[in-house]
Coordinates of C-alpha atoms in Angstrom, one line a residue:
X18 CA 152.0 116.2 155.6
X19 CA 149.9 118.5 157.7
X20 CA 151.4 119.3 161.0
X21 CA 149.0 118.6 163.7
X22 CA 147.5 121.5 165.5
X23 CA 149.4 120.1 168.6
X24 CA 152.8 120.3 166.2
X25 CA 151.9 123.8 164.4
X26 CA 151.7 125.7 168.0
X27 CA 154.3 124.0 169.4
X28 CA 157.0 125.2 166.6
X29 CA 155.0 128.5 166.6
X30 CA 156.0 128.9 170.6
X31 CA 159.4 127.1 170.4
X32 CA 160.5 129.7 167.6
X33 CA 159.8 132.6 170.0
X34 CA 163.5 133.0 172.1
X35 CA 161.9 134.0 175.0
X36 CA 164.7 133.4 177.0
X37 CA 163.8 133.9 180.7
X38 CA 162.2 136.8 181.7
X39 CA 161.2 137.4 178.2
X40 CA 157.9 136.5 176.9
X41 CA 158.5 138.1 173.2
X42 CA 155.2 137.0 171.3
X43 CA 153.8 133.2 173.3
X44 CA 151.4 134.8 175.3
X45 CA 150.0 137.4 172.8
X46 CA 149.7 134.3 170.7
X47 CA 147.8 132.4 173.2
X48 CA 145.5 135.1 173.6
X49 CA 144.6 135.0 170.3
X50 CA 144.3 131.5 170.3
X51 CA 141.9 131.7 173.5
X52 CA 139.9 134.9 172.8
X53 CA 137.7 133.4 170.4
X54 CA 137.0 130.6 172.8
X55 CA 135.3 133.2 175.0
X56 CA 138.2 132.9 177.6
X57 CA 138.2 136.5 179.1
X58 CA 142.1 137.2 179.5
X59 CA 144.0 139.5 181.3
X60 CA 147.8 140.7 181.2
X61 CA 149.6 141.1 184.3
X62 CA 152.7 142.9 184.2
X63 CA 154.7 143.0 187.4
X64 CA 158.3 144.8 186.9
X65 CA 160.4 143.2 183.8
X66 CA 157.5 140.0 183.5
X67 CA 154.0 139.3 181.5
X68 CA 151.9 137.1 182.7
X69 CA 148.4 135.6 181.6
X70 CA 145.6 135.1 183.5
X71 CA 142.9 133.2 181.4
X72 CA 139.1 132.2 182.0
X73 CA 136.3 130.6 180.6
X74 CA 133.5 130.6 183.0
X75 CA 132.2 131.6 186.3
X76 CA 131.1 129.0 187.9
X77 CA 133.1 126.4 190.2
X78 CA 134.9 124.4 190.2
X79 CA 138.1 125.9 188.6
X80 CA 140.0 124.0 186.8
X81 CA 143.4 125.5 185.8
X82 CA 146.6 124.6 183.5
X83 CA 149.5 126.6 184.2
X84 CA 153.0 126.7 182.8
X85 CA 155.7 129.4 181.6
X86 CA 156.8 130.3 178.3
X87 CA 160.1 131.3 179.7
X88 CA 162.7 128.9 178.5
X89 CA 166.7 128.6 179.8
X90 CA 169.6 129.8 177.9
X91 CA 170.6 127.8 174.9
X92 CA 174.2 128.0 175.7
X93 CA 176.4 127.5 172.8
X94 CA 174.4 127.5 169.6
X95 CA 177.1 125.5 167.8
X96 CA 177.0 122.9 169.4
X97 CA 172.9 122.5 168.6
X98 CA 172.5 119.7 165.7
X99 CA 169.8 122.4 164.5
X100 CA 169.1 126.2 165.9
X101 CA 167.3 126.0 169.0
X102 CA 164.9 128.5 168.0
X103 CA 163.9 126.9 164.4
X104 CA 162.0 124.5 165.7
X105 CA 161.8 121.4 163.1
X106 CA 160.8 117.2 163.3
X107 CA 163.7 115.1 163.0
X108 CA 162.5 111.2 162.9
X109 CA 159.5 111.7 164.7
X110 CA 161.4 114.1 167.5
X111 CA 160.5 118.0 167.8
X112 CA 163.8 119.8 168.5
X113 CA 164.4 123.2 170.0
X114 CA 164.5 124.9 173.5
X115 CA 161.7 124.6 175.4
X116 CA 160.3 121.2 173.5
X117 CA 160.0 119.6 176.7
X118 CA 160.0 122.6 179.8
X119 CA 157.5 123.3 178.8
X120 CA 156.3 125.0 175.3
X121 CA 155.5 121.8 174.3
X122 CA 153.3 121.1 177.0
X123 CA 151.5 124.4 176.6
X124 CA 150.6 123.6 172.5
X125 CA 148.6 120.4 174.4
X126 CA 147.0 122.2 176.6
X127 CA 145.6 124.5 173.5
X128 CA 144.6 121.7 171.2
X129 CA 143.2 119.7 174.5
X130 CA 140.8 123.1 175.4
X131 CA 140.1 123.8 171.5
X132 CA 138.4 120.6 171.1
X133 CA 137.0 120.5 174.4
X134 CA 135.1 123.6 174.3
X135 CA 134.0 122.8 170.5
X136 CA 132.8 119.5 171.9
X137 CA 131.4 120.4 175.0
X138 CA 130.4 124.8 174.8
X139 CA 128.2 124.1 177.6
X140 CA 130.5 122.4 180.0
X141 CA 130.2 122.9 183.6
X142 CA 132.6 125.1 185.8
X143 CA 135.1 127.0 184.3
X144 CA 139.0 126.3 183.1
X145 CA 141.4 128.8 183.4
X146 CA 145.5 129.2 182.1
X147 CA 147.9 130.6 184.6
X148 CA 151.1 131.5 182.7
X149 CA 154.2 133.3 183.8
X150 CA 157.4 134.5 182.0
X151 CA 159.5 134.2 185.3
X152 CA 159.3 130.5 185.8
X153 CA 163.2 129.8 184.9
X154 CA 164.6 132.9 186.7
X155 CA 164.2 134.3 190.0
X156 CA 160.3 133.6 189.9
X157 CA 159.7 136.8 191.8
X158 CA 156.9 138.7 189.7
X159 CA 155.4 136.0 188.0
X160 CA 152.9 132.9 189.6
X161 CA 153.5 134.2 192.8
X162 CA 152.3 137.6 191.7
X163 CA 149.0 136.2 189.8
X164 CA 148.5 134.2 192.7
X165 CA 148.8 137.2 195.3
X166 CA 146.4 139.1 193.0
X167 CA 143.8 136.2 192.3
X168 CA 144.0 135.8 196.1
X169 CA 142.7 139.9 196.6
X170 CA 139.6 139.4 194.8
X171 CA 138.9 135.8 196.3
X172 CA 139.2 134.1 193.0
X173 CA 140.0 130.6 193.8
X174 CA 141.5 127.5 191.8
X175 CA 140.3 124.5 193.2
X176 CA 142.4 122.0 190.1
X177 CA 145.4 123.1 188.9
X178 CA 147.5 121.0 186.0
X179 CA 151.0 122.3 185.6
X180 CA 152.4 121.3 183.0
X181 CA 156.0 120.6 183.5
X182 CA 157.6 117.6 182.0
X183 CA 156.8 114.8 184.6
X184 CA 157.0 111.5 182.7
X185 CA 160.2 109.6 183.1
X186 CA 160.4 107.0 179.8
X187 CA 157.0 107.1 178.5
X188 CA 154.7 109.7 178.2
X189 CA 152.3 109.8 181.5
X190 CA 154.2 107.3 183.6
X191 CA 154.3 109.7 186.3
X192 CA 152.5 112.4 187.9
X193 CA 153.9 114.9 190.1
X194 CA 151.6 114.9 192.9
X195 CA 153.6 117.2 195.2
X196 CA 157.2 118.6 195.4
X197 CA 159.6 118.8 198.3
X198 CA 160.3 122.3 199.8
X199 CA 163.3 123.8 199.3
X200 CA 165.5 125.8 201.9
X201 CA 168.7 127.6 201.4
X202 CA 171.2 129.3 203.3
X203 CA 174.6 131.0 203.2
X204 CA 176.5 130.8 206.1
X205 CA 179.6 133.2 207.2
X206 CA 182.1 131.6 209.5
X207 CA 184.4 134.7 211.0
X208 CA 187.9 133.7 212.4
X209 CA 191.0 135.6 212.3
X210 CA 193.5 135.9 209.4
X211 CA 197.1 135.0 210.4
X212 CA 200.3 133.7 209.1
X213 CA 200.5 129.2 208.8
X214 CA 203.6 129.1 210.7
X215 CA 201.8 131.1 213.6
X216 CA 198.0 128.9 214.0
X217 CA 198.6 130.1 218.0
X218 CA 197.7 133.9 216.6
X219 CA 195.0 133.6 214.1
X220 CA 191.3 131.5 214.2
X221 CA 191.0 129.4 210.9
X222 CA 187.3 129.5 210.0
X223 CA 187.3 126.3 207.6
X224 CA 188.3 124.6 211.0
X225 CA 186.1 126.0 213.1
X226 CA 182.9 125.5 210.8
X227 CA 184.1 121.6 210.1
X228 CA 182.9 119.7 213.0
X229 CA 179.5 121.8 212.5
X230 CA 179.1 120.8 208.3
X231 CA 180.0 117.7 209.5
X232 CA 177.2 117.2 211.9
X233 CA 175.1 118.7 209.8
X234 CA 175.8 116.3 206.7
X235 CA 176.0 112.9 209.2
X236 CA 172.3 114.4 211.3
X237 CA 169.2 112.4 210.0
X238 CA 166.6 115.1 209.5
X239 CA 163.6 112.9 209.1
X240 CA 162.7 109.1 207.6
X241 CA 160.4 110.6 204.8
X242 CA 156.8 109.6 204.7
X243 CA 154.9 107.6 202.0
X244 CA 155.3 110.3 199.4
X245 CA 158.7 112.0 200.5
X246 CA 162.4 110.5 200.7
X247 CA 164.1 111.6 203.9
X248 CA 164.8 115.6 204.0
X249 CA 168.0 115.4 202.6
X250 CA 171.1 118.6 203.1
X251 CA 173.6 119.7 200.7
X252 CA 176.4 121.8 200.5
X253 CA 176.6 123.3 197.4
X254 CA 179.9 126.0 197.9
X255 CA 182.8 126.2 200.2
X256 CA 184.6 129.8 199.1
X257 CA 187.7 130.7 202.2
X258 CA 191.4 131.7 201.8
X259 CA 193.4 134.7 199.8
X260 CA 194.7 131.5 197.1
X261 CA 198.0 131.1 198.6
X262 CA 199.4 128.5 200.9
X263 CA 200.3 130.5 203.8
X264 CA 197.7 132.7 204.7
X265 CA 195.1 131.0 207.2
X266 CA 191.7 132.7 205.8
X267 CA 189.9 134.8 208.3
X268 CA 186.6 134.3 206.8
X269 CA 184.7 131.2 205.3
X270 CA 181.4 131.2 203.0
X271 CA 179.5 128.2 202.8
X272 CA 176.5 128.0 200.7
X273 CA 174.1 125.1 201.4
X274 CA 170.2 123.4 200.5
X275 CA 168.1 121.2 202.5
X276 CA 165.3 119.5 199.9
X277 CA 162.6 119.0 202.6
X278 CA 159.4 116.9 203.5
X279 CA 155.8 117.6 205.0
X280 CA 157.6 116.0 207.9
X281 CA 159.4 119.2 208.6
X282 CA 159.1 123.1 208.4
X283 CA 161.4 125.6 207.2
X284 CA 161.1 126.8 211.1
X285 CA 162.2 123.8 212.6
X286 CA 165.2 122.8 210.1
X287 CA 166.9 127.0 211.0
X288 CA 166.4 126.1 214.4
X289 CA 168.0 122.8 214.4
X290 CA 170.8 124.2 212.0
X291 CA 171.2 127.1 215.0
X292 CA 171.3 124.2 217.8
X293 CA 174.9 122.7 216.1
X294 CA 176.6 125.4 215.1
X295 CA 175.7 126.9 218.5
X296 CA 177.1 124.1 220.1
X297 CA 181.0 124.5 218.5
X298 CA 180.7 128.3 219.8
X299 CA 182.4 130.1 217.1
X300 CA 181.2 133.4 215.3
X301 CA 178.6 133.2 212.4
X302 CA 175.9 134.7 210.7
X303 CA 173.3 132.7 208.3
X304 CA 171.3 134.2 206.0
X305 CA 167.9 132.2 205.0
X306 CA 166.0 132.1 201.6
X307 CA 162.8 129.8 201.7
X308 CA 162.3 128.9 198.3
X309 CA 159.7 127.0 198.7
X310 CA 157.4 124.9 201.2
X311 CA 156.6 121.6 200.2
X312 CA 153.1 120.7 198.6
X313 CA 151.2 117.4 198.6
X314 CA 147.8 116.1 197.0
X315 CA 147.6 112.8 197.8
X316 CA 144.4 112.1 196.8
X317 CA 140.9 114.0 195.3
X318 CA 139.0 114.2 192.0
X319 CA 142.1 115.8 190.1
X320 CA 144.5 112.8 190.6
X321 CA 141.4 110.2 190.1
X322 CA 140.8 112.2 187.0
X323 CA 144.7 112.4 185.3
X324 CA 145.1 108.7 186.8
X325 CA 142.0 107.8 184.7
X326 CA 142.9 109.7 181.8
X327 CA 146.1 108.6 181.2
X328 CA 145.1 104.8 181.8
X329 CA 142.2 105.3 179.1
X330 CA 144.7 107.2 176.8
X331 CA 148.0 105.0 177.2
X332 CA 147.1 102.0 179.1
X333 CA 150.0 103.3 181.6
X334 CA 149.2 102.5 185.8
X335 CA 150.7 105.7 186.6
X336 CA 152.5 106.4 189.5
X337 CA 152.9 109.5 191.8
X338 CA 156.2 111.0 192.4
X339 CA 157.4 114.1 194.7
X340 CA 160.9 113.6 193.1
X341 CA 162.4 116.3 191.5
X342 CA 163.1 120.0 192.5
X343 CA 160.7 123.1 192.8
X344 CA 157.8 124.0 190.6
X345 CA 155.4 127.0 190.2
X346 CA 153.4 124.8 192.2
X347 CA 154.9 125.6 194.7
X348 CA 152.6 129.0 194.9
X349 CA 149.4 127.7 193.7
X350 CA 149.3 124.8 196.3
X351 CA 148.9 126.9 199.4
X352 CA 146.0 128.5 198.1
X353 CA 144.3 125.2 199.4
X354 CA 143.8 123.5 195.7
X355 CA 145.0 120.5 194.0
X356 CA 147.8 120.5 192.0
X357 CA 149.7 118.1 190.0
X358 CA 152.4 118.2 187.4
X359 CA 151.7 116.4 183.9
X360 CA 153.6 116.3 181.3
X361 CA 156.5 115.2 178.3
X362 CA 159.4 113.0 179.4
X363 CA 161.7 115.2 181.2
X364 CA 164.8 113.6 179.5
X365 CA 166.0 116.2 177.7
X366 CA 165.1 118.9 179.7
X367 CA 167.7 122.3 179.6
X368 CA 170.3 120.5 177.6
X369 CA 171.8 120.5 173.9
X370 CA 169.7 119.3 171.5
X371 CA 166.3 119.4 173.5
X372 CA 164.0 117.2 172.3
X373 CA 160.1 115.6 173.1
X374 CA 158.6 112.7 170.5
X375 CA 155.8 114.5 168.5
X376 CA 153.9 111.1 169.7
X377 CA 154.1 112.3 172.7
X378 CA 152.7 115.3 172.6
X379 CA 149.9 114.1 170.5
X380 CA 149.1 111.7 173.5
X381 CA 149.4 114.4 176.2
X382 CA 146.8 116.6 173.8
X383 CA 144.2 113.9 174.2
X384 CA 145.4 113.3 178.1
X385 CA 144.8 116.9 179.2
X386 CA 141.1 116.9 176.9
X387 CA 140.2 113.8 179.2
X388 CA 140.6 115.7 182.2
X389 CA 138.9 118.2 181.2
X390 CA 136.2 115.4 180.2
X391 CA 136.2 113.9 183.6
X392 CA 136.1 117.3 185.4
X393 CA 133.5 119.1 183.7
X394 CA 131.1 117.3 181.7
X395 CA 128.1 115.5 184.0
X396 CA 127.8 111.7 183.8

């Protein structure tokens, strides 16, 4: 049997090991793909990462599909029932690294725009692909960087489809409509090293940062709001002591997230974090990394149109979710336009074995050509 066009660029992209920041061959592939398609497109290299900016059109509105063809380590390739980079169907299930996050998802978004622009050549606005190599690593010089640029010559995305793996247990049961923003921190507690059997002559920092992290883990942040859970704080690593038993530690490193709500700012959670550990009056530095603010679209013609689609497609009442952790969303959303995550069940996602159901990714093809149909085509 014929693969699908869906099936045939998804192995094409999947056999590429474009491990993170490496691009290897997906986006001169795309281009080729989108070239004849009269998408001008345009490389952007910042440091060690290619990007691809894509666009059909010059007219508004914009609608844009973004992704990354950067995929995660494959760890052990042993332990992989089949190579992770030989992409191949095994009852009815596409296997190798980056099926799911999110090469898979970028082989729909190609079919979807293939037949849409061979059914509609005339369609209104323009579409546009957004796609970084930097996604899965540091995220430094990729969709930040595009955006930063597209932002100095005022070009503006007013839609925006990313397509990382949303859905939960069937394909399209859930959009991600927004994601929470993401704050971390290191923190340096500074005591004085000493001998056990002397506490009276040293400061032990793990003590004196204790009734602070407690605070800090007991404090209610904020309730949440309709589409965020509570902000919620986590300490991630506690490093102190010289690994013997009697040696009080005179330093103490503590490594810690807060996964934050529109409720909150970034501004507000250092200065209440300040506020306790002021309050115990012991010697400490913090040092901040924003990772992210959080985004929201609650409502507009992008959700109406992927809510739509996927109902007409599946027959799913799909439901919006802020769940999860960051996205590349993250940088397109504060360019004022909508943006929403759409794509394969997320089930598999950076583990052995990764997986999405061909199925699947037939339906997503036909989802993301839908959009495009409710978007751009005039009733």
């Amino acid at each position: 049997m014929t693969d699908s066009r869906t099936l045939e660029l998804s192995k094409a992209l999947i056999n590429q090991p474009s491990v993170t920041p490496e691009d290897l061959n997906c986006q001169p592939m795309m281009i080729d793909i989108l070239e004849p398609l009269d998408f001008k497109c345009e490389t952007m290299q910042f440091e060690e990462v290619r990007n691809l900016w894509a666009r059909r059109g010059t007219q508004g509105p914009l609608v844009c599909f973004a992704g990354h063809t950067d995929v995660v380590p494959p760890g052990p390739v042993e332990e992989w029932d089949n190579p992770p980079f030989a992409a191949k169907v095994i009852d009815g299930m596409l296997h190798g690294r980056g099926a799911a996050d999110m090469k898979g998802g970028i082989a729909a978004f190609l079919a979807a725009t293939e037949r849409f622009v061979k059914n509609h050549p005339d369609h209104k606005g323009s579409i546009a692909y957004l796609i970084t190599s930097d996604e899965e690593g540091p995220s430094i010089n990729g969709t930040v960087k595009v955006i930063e640029a597209l932002e100095a010559r005022n070009e503006k995305i007013q839609m925006c489809v990313v397509g990382e793996p949303s859905s939960s247990k069937l394909c399209g049961d859930t959009i991600k409509n927004g994601r929470r923003g993401s704050l971390g921190a290191v923190l340096r507690v500074k005591g004085v090293q000493g001998h056990v059997a002397y506490p009276h002559l040293a400061e032990n920092p793990i003590h004196l940062a204790m009734p602070a992290l407690s605070e800090m883990v007991a404090e209610e942040w904020d309730q949440g709001n309709e589409f965020f859970p509570a902000t919620t704080f986590q300490i991630s690593n506690f490093n102190s002591g010289t690994g013997v038993t009697n040696v009080i530690p005179g330093t103490a490193e503590v490594v810690f997230n807060f996964r934050f709500s529109t409720e909150l700012t970034d501004a507000e959670l250092r200065r209440r974090t300040h506020a306790i550990m002021d309050k115990y009056g012991f010697d400490y530095e913090i040092d901040w990394k924003l990772n992210g603010h959080p985004f929201l679209t609650a409502e507009g013609s992008l959700v109406e149109a992927a809510v739509a689609a996927i109902k007409d497609v599946t027959g799913l009442d799909t439901e919006l979710s802020t769940s999860g952790g960051t996205s590349d969303g993250r940088f397109i959303a504060p360019t004022g336009a909508q943006v929403l995550e759409l794509g394969p069940i997320n089930a598999t996602i950076h583990q052995v074995n990764e997986h999405v159901s061909v199925h699947d990714l037939e339906q997503l093809t036909v989802i993301y050509e839908r959009i495009l149909e409710n978007l751009l085509v005039g009733q």
